[in-house]
Short mmCIF file of C-alpha atoms in Angstrom, two decimals:
data_model
loop_
_atom_site.label_atom_id
_atom_site.label_comp_id
_atom_site.label_asym_id
_atom_site.label_seq_id
_atom_site.Cartn_x
_atom_site.Cartn_y
_atom_site.Cartn_z
CA MET A 1 2.94 -36.79 2.83
CA LEU A 2 6.40 -36.48 1.26
CA ARG A 3 7.24 -33.09 -0.22
CA ASP A 4 7.50 -33.32 -4.03
CA TYR A 5 9.65 -30.20 -4.37
CA SER A 6 12.91 -28.85 -3.03
CA LEU A 7 13.27 -25.83 -0.75
CA ASN A 8 16.74 -25.08 -2.12
CA HIS A 9 16.03 -23.06 -5.24
CA HIS A 10 13.42 -20.44 -4.38
CA TRP A 11 15.08 -17.25 -3.06
CA MET A 12 12.23 -15.72 -1.09
CA PRO A 13 11.61 -11.95 -0.83
CA PHE A 14 11.91 -10.06 2.48
CA THR A 15 12.34 -13.41 4.24
CA ALA A 16 14.86 -14.96 6.62
CA ASN A 17 15.48 -17.69 4.06
CA ARG A 18 17.70 -19.94 6.20
CA ALA A 19 15.30 -19.77 9.14
CA PHE A 20 12.29 -20.40 6.91
CA LYS A 21 13.79 -23.53 5.39
CA SER A 22 14.39 -24.99 8.84
CA THR A 23 10.72 -24.44 9.78
CA PRO A 24 8.65 -23.69 6.66
CA ARG A 25 5.34 -21.85 6.97
CA MET A 26 3.50 -23.18 3.93
CA VAL A 27 0.00 -22.24 2.81
CA THR A 28 -1.64 -24.41 0.16
CA SER A 29 -5.20 -23.08 -0.12
CA ALA A 30 -7.47 -20.29 1.03
CA SER A 31 -11.13 -19.39 1.34
CA GLY A 32 -12.80 -16.31 2.77
CA VAL A 33 -10.76 -15.05 5.73
CA TYR A 34 -8.84 -18.30 6.26
CA LEU A 35 -5.68 -19.79 4.82
CA TYR A 36 -5.00 -23.53 5.00
CA GLU A 37 -1.91 -25.63 5.39
CA GLU A 38 -1.42 -28.83 3.42
CA HIS A 39 -3.11 -31.05 6.00
CA GLY A 40 -6.07 -28.75 6.51
CA ARG A 41 -5.06 -26.66 9.53
CA LYS A 42 -6.64 -23.25 9.13
CA ILE A 43 -4.96 -19.92 9.76
CA LEU A 44 -6.93 -16.71 10.15
CA ASP A 45 -5.63 -14.02 7.80
CA GLY A 46 -5.12 -10.96 9.98
CA SER A 47 -3.33 -8.86 7.37
CA SER A 48 -5.28 -9.59 4.16
CA GLY A 49 -2.12 -11.24 2.86
CA LEU A 50 -0.04 -8.09 2.38
CA PHE A 51 -2.98 -5.65 2.59
CA CYS A 52 -4.12 -7.18 -0.73
CA VAL A 53 -7.27 -9.23 -0.08
CA PRO A 54 -9.97 -7.04 1.50
CA ALA A 55 -12.79 -8.97 -0.19
CA GLY A 56 -11.65 -12.34 1.12
CA HIS A 57 -9.74 -15.13 -0.59
CA CYS A 58 -10.71 -17.02 -3.75
CA ARG A 59 -13.76 -14.99 -4.68
CA PRO A 60 -15.70 -17.03 -7.30
CA GLU A 61 -16.67 -13.83 -9.13
CA ILE A 62 -13.00 -13.03 -9.80
CA THR A 63 -12.14 -16.63 -10.63
CA GLU A 64 -14.93 -16.77 -13.20
CA ALA A 65 -13.97 -13.43 -14.78
CA VAL A 66 -10.30 -14.43 -15.08
CA SER A 67 -11.15 -17.86 -16.48
CA HIS A 68 -13.49 -16.36 -19.07
CA GLN A 69 -10.94 -13.74 -20.10
CA LEU A 70 -8.25 -16.37 -20.64
CA THR A 71 -10.50 -18.16 -23.11
CA LYS A 72 -11.25 -14.94 -24.98
CA LEU A 73 -8.09 -12.77 -25.01
CA ASP A 74 -5.02 -13.73 -23.04
CA TYR A 75 -2.73 -10.91 -24.20
CA THR A 76 -2.34 -8.09 -26.66
CA SER A 77 0.39 -5.49 -26.97
CA PRO A 78 -0.36 -2.34 -24.95
CA PHE A 79 1.92 -0.22 -27.17
CA GLN A 80 -0.16 1.44 -29.92
CA PHE A 81 -2.87 -1.23 -29.44
CA SER A 82 -5.35 -2.00 -26.67
CA HIS A 83 -8.51 -3.85 -25.65
CA PRO A 84 -11.82 -2.76 -24.10
CA GLY A 85 -11.00 -3.93 -20.57
CA GLY A 86 -8.39 -1.25 -19.91
CA PHE A 87 -10.81 1.52 -20.87
CA ARG A 88 -13.65 0.02 -18.84
CA LEU A 89 -11.44 -0.25 -15.78
CA ALA A 90 -10.03 3.27 -16.11
CA GLU A 91 -13.57 4.65 -16.41
CA LYS A 92 -14.71 2.67 -13.36
CA LEU A 93 -11.77 3.90 -11.30
CA SER A 94 -12.40 7.51 -12.31
CA GLU A 95 -15.85 7.20 -10.70
CA LEU A 96 -14.21 6.24 -7.38
CA LEU A 97 -11.36 8.75 -7.46
CA PRO A 98 -11.50 12.38 -6.27
CA ALA A 99 -13.10 14.79 -8.74
CA GLY A 100 -10.76 15.78 -11.53
CA MET A 101 -8.59 12.65 -11.32
CA ASP A 102 -9.93 11.16 -14.53
CA ARG A 103 -6.79 9.82 -16.20
CA VAL A 104 -5.48 6.37 -15.26
CA PHE A 105 -2.23 4.73 -16.37
CA PHE A 106 -1.69 1.03 -15.61
CA ALA A 107 1.35 -0.73 -14.18
CA ASN A 108 1.93 -4.09 -12.51
CA SER A 109 2.73 -3.29 -8.89
CA GLY A 110 2.94 -0.56 -6.31
CA SER A 111 6.66 -0.16 -6.95
CA GLU A 112 6.07 0.40 -10.66
CA SER A 113 3.20 2.75 -9.90
CA VAL A 114 5.43 4.98 -7.78
CA ASP A 115 8.20 5.10 -10.37
CA THR A 116 5.60 5.95 -13.00
CA ALA A 117 4.23 8.79 -10.88
CA MET A 118 7.75 10.16 -10.53
CA LYS A 119 8.16 10.16 -14.31
CA MET A 120 4.77 11.82 -14.75
CA ALA A 121 5.79 14.61 -12.36
CA LEU A 122 9.03 15.22 -14.25
CA ALA A 123 7.27 15.07 -17.62
CA PHE A 124 4.61 17.54 -16.44
CA HIS A 125 7.11 20.16 -15.36
CA ARG A 126 9.17 19.71 -18.52
CA ALA A 127 6.08 20.14 -20.68
CA ASN A 128 5.08 23.12 -18.54
CA GLY A 129 8.36 24.89 -19.24
CA GLU A 130 10.04 24.12 -15.91
CA PRO A 131 12.57 21.35 -16.66
CA GLY A 132 14.67 22.46 -13.67
CA ARG A 133 12.17 20.85 -11.28
CA TYR A 134 13.86 17.50 -10.72
CA ARG A 135 13.92 17.01 -6.95
CA PHE A 136 11.48 14.92 -4.93
CA VAL A 137 10.58 15.38 -1.29
CA SER A 138 9.61 12.32 0.74
CA ARG A 139 9.70 11.34 4.42
CA GLU A 140 11.73 9.33 6.87
CA LEU A 141 10.20 5.90 7.59
CA ALA A 142 8.32 5.99 4.27
CA TYR A 143 7.89 2.96 2.03
CA HIS A 144 7.36 3.54 -1.68
CA GLY A 145 8.36 0.21 -3.16
CA VAL A 146 11.67 -1.39 -4.02
CA ASN A 147 12.51 -0.17 -7.52
CA PHE A 148 15.28 2.41 -7.54
CA GLY A 149 12.91 5.35 -7.79
CA GLY A 150 10.68 4.30 -4.90
CA LEU A 151 13.66 3.02 -2.93
CA SER A 152 15.29 6.45 -3.18
CA LEU A 153 12.08 8.05 -1.91
CA GLY A 154 11.72 5.54 0.88
CA GLY A 155 12.92 6.10 4.41
CA MET A 156 13.21 2.58 5.84
CA VAL A 157 16.92 2.26 6.53
CA LYS A 158 17.29 -1.51 6.06
CA ASN A 159 15.65 -1.29 2.65
CA ARG A 160 18.10 1.38 1.50
CA GLU A 161 21.45 0.36 2.93
CA GLY A 162 23.69 -1.64 0.69
CA TYR A 163 22.38 -0.20 -2.59
CA GLY A 164 24.73 2.72 -3.05
CA SER A 165 23.79 6.37 -3.35
CA LEU A 166 20.43 5.64 -5.05
CA LEU A 167 18.85 8.43 -7.12
CA PRO A 168 20.12 11.96 -6.54
CA GLY A 169 17.87 14.88 -5.73
CA VAL A 170 15.68 13.31 -3.04
CA VAL A 171 15.06 15.27 0.17
CA HIS A 172 13.53 13.63 3.24
CA MET A 173 11.21 15.38 5.68
CA ARG A 174 10.81 14.18 9.24
CA HIS A 175 8.30 11.43 9.95
CA THR A 176 5.23 12.06 12.08
CA HIS A 177 5.76 9.33 14.70
CA HIS A 178 6.46 11.01 18.03
CA THR A 179 6.41 9.77 21.63
CA PRO A 180 3.84 12.29 22.97
CA ASN A 181 1.29 10.72 20.62
CA THR A 182 1.63 7.12 21.80
CA PHE A 183 -1.59 5.11 22.21
CA THR A 184 -3.47 7.63 20.07
CA ARG A 185 -6.54 6.29 18.34
CA GLY A 186 -6.93 7.89 14.92
CA GLN A 187 -5.30 11.26 14.24
CA ALA A 188 -3.21 13.00 16.88
CA GLU A 189 -3.99 16.62 17.64
CA GLN A 190 -0.33 17.62 17.61
CA GLY A 191 2.06 17.46 14.68
CA ALA A 192 0.50 19.30 11.75
CA ASP A 193 3.45 21.71 11.84
CA LEU A 194 5.74 18.88 10.69
CA ALA A 195 4.39 19.59 7.21
CA ASP A 196 6.43 22.80 7.37
CA ASP A 197 9.45 20.62 6.59
CA LEU A 198 8.37 21.09 2.98
CA GLU A 199 8.89 24.83 3.42
CA ARG A 200 12.34 24.08 4.80
CA ALA A 201 13.11 22.04 1.68
CA VAL A 202 11.97 24.97 -0.45
CA ALA A 203 14.16 27.37 1.52
CA MET A 204 17.17 25.07 1.21
CA HIS A 205 16.87 23.98 -2.42
CA GLY A 206 14.51 26.46 -4.08
CA ALA A 207 10.93 25.76 -5.11
CA ASP A 208 11.93 25.88 -8.77
CA THR A 209 14.00 22.69 -8.31
CA ILE A 210 11.27 20.59 -6.62
CA ALA A 211 8.99 18.49 -8.83
CA ALA A 212 6.81 16.78 -6.23
CA VAL A 213 6.31 15.77 -2.63
CA ILE A 214 5.13 12.19 -2.06
CA VAL A 215 3.56 10.74 1.08
CA GLU A 216 1.51 7.76 2.14
CA PRO A 217 -1.71 9.19 3.65
CA ILE A 218 -1.19 6.58 6.37
CA VAL A 219 2.30 5.12 6.51
CA GLY A 220 1.81 1.38 6.20
CA SER A 221 4.82 -0.90 6.06
CA VAL A 222 6.74 0.62 8.97
CA GLY A 223 3.74 0.27 11.26
CA ILE A 224 0.59 2.36 10.57
CA LEU A 225 1.62 5.96 11.21
CA VAL A 226 -1.56 8.03 11.05
CA PRO A 227 -1.12 11.67 9.98
CA PRO A 228 -1.73 14.32 12.64
CA ALA A 229 -4.91 16.33 12.18
CA GLY A 230 -4.35 19.03 9.55
CA TYR A 231 -0.99 17.63 8.37
CA LEU A 232 -2.07 16.54 4.89
CA GLN A 233 -4.08 19.72 4.36
CA ARG A 234 -1.01 21.77 5.26
CA LEU A 235 1.15 19.82 2.82
CA ARG A 236 -1.41 20.53 0.08
CA GLN A 237 -1.36 24.25 0.85
CA ILE A 238 2.44 24.48 0.86
CA ALA A 239 2.74 22.48 -2.35
CA ASP A 240 0.19 24.73 -4.09
CA ARG A 241 2.00 27.84 -2.91
CA HIS A 242 5.21 26.74 -4.59
CA GLY A 243 3.93 24.93 -7.70
CA ILE A 244 4.97 21.53 -6.32
CA LEU A 245 2.92 18.45 -7.20
CA LEU A 246 1.46 16.37 -4.37
CA ILE A 247 1.56 12.59 -4.82
CA PHE A 248 -0.39 10.23 -2.57
CA ASP A 249 0.91 6.68 -2.40
CA GLU A 250 -2.33 4.78 -1.75
CA VAL A 251 -1.02 1.31 -2.53
CA ILE A 252 -2.04 0.27 1.01
CA THR A 253 -4.77 2.78 1.88
CA GLY A 254 -6.66 2.46 -1.39
CA PHE A 255 -9.84 0.41 -1.78
CA GLY A 256 -11.53 0.82 1.55
CA ARG A 257 -8.86 0.68 4.27
CA THR A 258 -10.08 4.01 5.65
CA GLY A 259 -13.77 3.33 5.00
CA LYS A 260 -13.75 5.17 1.65
CA PRO A 261 -12.45 4.10 -1.76
CA PHE A 262 -9.34 6.22 -1.18
CA ALA A 263 -7.81 7.96 1.83
CA ALA A 264 -7.77 11.16 -0.21
CA GLU A 265 -11.53 11.26 0.32
CA THR A 266 -11.30 10.28 3.99
CA PHE A 267 -8.87 13.13 4.74
CA ASP A 268 -10.48 15.52 2.23
CA VAL A 269 -7.25 16.27 0.37
CA THR A 270 -6.98 15.79 -3.39
CA PRO A 271 -3.48 15.04 -4.68
CA ASP A 272 -2.20 15.67 -8.20
CA LEU A 273 -1.15 12.03 -8.66
CA LEU A 274 -2.29 8.93 -6.79
CA THR A 275 -0.77 5.45 -6.89
CA MET A 276 -2.66 2.22 -6.22
CA ALA A 277 -2.16 -1.56 -6.39
CA LYS A 278 -2.79 -4.42 -3.89
CA GLY A 279 -6.56 -4.18 -3.35
CA LEU A 280 -7.14 -3.27 -6.99
CA THR A 281 -7.48 -6.94 -8.00
CA ASN A 282 -8.04 -8.26 -4.46
CA GLY A 283 -4.52 -9.65 -4.70
CA SER A 284 -5.55 -12.18 -7.34
CA ILE A 285 -3.26 -10.96 -10.14
CA PRO A 286 -0.47 -8.34 -9.96
CA MET A 287 -1.64 -4.90 -11.07
CA GLY A 288 -0.96 -1.28 -10.24
CA ALA A 289 -2.27 2.04 -11.49
CA ILE A 290 -1.60 5.75 -11.33
CA ALA A 291 -4.38 8.32 -11.38
CA ALA A 292 -3.59 11.82 -12.59
CA GLN A 293 -5.47 15.07 -12.47
CA ASN A 294 -6.72 16.10 -15.89
CA ARG A 295 -4.31 19.03 -16.10
CA ILE A 296 -1.34 16.68 -15.70
CA TYR A 297 -2.48 14.57 -18.64
CA GLU A 298 -3.46 17.53 -20.81
CA THR A 299 -0.18 19.36 -20.20
CA ILE A 300 1.95 16.34 -21.08
CA THR A 301 -0.03 15.20 -24.11
CA SER A 302 -0.59 18.64 -25.63
CA ALA A 303 3.15 19.38 -25.55
CA ALA A 304 3.86 16.62 -28.08
CA PRO A 305 3.23 16.88 -31.84
CA GLU A 306 0.20 15.08 -33.25
CA GLU A 307 0.61 11.35 -33.97
CA THR A 308 3.70 11.06 -31.76
CA ILE A 309 4.15 9.31 -28.44
CA GLU A 310 3.55 11.83 -25.66
CA PHE A 311 4.88 9.91 -22.65
CA PHE A 312 7.79 7.55 -23.24
CA HIS A 313 6.98 5.06 -20.54
CA GLY A 314 5.06 1.82 -20.09
CA TYR A 315 5.25 -1.87 -19.34
CA THR A 316 4.78 -5.03 -21.39
CA TYR A 317 1.89 -5.95 -19.12
CA SER A 318 0.25 -2.51 -18.70
CA ALA A 319 -3.54 -3.02 -18.60
CA HIS A 320 -3.09 -6.75 -19.13
CA PRO A 321 -6.44 -8.22 -20.27
CA VAL A 322 -6.57 -10.79 -17.48
CA SER A 323 -5.57 -8.29 -14.80
CA THR A 324 -8.22 -5.82 -15.94
CA ALA A 325 -10.83 -8.59 -15.86
CA ALA A 326 -9.84 -9.43 -12.29
CA ALA A 327 -9.96 -5.78 -11.23
CA LEU A 328 -13.36 -5.16 -12.83
CA ALA A 329 -14.77 -8.26 -11.14
CA ASN A 330 -13.30 -7.15 -7.82
CA LEU A 331 -14.81 -3.67 -8.08
CA HIS A 332 -18.17 -5.32 -8.83
CA VAL A 333 -17.79 -7.41 -5.65
CA PHE A 334 -17.13 -4.23 -3.67
CA GLU A 335 -20.33 -2.70 -5.02
CA LYS A 336 -22.47 -5.81 -4.71
CA ASP A 337 -21.38 -6.59 -1.15
CA GLY A 338 -21.12 -2.98 0.03
CA LEU A 339 -17.53 -3.50 1.16
CA TYR A 340 -16.66 0.18 1.56
CA GLU A 341 -19.60 0.53 3.91
CA ARG A 342 -18.69 -2.76 5.60
CA ALA A 343 -15.13 -1.53 6.19
CA ALA A 344 -16.46 1.65 7.78
CA GLU A 345 -18.81 -0.35 10.04
CA LEU A 346 -16.17 -2.87 11.07
CA ALA A 347 -13.60 -0.18 11.90
CA THR A 348 -15.11 0.64 15.30
CA PRO A 349 -15.12 -2.90 16.74
CA PHE A 350 -11.70 -3.52 15.20
CA GLN A 351 -10.22 -0.40 16.79
CA ASP A 352 -11.94 -1.20 20.10
CA LEU A 353 -10.29 -4.62 20.18
CA LEU A 354 -6.96 -3.20 19.04
CA PHE A 355 -6.75 -0.62 21.82
CA SER A 356 -7.98 -3.12 24.40
CA MET A 357 -4.51 -4.70 24.11
CA GLN A 358 -2.74 -1.80 25.78
CA ASP A 359 -2.95 -3.46 29.18
CA LEU A 360 -0.18 -5.88 28.12
CA PRO A 361 3.12 -4.54 29.50
CA VAL A 362 5.15 -5.75 26.51
CA ILE A 363 3.16 -3.44 24.18
CA THR A 364 4.75 0.02 24.09
CA ASP A 365 2.44 1.72 21.59
CA ILE A 366 -0.73 1.13 19.59
CA ARG A 367 -1.84 3.05 16.50
CA GLY A 368 -4.87 2.64 14.30
CA HIS A 369 -7.24 4.15 11.79
CA GLY A 370 -10.05 2.47 9.92
CA MET A 371 -9.13 -1.11 9.10
CA LEU A 372 -5.43 -0.60 9.82
CA GLY A 373 -3.72 -1.15 13.16
CA ALA A 374 -0.28 -1.68 14.67
CA MET A 375 1.22 -2.65 18.01
CA ASP A 376 4.86 -2.00 18.99
CA LEU A 377 6.52 -4.59 21.19
CA ALA A 378 9.26 -3.75 23.67
CA VAL A 379 12.66 -4.51 22.20
CA ALA A 380 14.29 -7.64 23.59
CA ASP A 381 18.08 -8.11 23.70
CA LYS A 382 18.26 -7.14 20.03
CA PRO A 383 15.83 -5.33 17.68
CA GLY A 384 13.46 -7.57 15.76
CA LYS A 385 13.93 -10.66 17.94
CA ARG A 386 10.61 -10.32 19.78
CA GLY A 387 8.77 -9.38 16.59
CA PHE A 388 10.04 -12.49 14.78
CA ALA A 389 9.07 -14.63 17.76
CA ALA A 390 5.59 -13.10 17.59
CA LEU A 391 5.28 -13.83 13.88
CA LYS A 392 6.21 -17.48 14.35
CA GLY A 393 4.16 -17.91 17.51
CA LEU A 394 1.05 -16.39 15.98
CA PHE A 395 1.31 -18.59 12.89
CA GLU A 396 1.63 -21.65 15.11
CA SER A 397 -1.40 -20.43 17.06
CA GLY A 398 -3.43 -20.01 13.86
CA LEU A 399 -3.06 -16.35 12.84
CA LEU A 400 -1.12 -14.76 10.00
CA VAL A 401 0.02 -11.17 10.53
CA ARG A 402 2.54 -8.76 9.04
CA VAL A 403 5.53 -8.01 11.26
CA THR A 404 8.11 -5.29 10.68
CA ASN A 405 10.99 -5.33 13.15
CA ASP A 406 9.17 -5.36 16.53
CA THR A 407 5.85 -4.06 15.21
CA ILE A 408 2.78 -6.23 14.54
CA ILE A 409 0.67 -4.84 11.71
CA LEU A 410 -3.00 -5.76 11.29
CA ALA A 411 -5.20 -5.24 8.24
CA PRO A 412 -8.08 -7.73 8.36
CA PRO A 413 -10.30 -8.46 5.36
CA PHE A 414 -13.54 -6.48 5.27
CA VAL A 415 -15.55 -9.71 5.10
CA MET A 416 -14.52 -10.72 8.62
CA THR A 417 -17.31 -11.06 11.13
CA GLU A 418 -17.05 -9.50 14.58
CA ASP A 419 -16.68 -13.01 16.00
CA GLN A 420 -13.70 -13.59 13.72
CA LEU A 421 -12.21 -10.26 14.80
CA SER A 422 -12.51 -11.46 18.39
CA GLU A 423 -10.86 -14.73 17.39
CA MET A 424 -7.98 -12.76 15.90
CA PHE A 425 -7.40 -10.82 19.10
CA ASP A 426 -7.69 -13.97 21.19
CA HIS A 427 -4.70 -15.32 19.26
CA LEU A 428 -2.84 -12.04 19.68
CA ARG A 429 -3.42 -11.82 23.42
CA PHE A 430 -2.47 -15.47 23.98
CA VAL A 431 0.83 -15.22 22.10
CA ILE A 432 1.90 -11.67 23.00
CA SER A 433 1.29 -12.18 26.72
CA ARG A 434 3.81 -15.04 26.64
CA LEU A 435 6.61 -13.28 24.74
#
């Protein structure tokens, strides 16, 4: 079949565009845990798209909800007006979030959610009489989106270089990925003391200049870095001691990846602000959200005069009617199909298969927790070459995965069967053993 479109005009994100156009990897349909090329060849989705589709592709419940919403209300201004869907969704999310996180603000992506959380932190301290708290503490190897706020917080070098000095006032702690912990399943026993880097930031810059510390409970995009036992708890304690807000970026870990609705519950640490996106709508329509503890909301709103805007921030598509319909339908699917429980059950066979790969000499480390896993490949003559070969080889074999540099990242949908998990690792073993 002749292609009825040109490859010349679409500038693709985070893609080797010239290489892609020489050998396109095109997906034209999807169902369940499989993607399909134009002529029907199926590809197993080993990464839920980009961690977005835990409930499987093209869920009819979401399709029906979106279609119905489009016939009823396609759009209304979110500034000084609203619609019932946003309130229903916020209420539903508050039931899943840690106790006390009852206020939800809507955005359109993880990147927007992070930048919104940053503004909330600054607004809270200003309303609380501490406008001098303007710094943010993040980590090396972190990923917090690609807008200038999240990019400044991030610690992935290639994402940052070439964009100038970024935002001032960001301090980076060390990451938690260390050689003694290689091939560790779940949380390492060593490394909680790395949280003391926050104390070092306080000593260097003064607690009264730091607004918030932000971390991913499990670092996702760089290759599934699981926090050492006690690390997140220690961060919470240090932040409390100095009046610093703790922000969890749960864009990847939210909605079941750790077997619970949010990793905050899995690790028993409640942040002050929590960002989410991806799994919120099962990837069907872009949407993000930020959950705030009640005291954050009350402090900001009560500082403004009556009948005035309390928080000068928002997006044209905040709580978009169609997005909220998709999210509500998705959360119903999670309940109906018991997908949080299913994720928790599937984690053991998934991790078993993941760590069974360590006999391959080309694999230099494996990390995993819940329904997240990563394998590092030995660097070839230049960084990223073997990883890119793996990405292409796996797609040709019939498996889609996420690859960062020389790291293969796995995040299968929760609706996979154990046989399909085995199929996934059959592809991985076949391709990786030949790299």
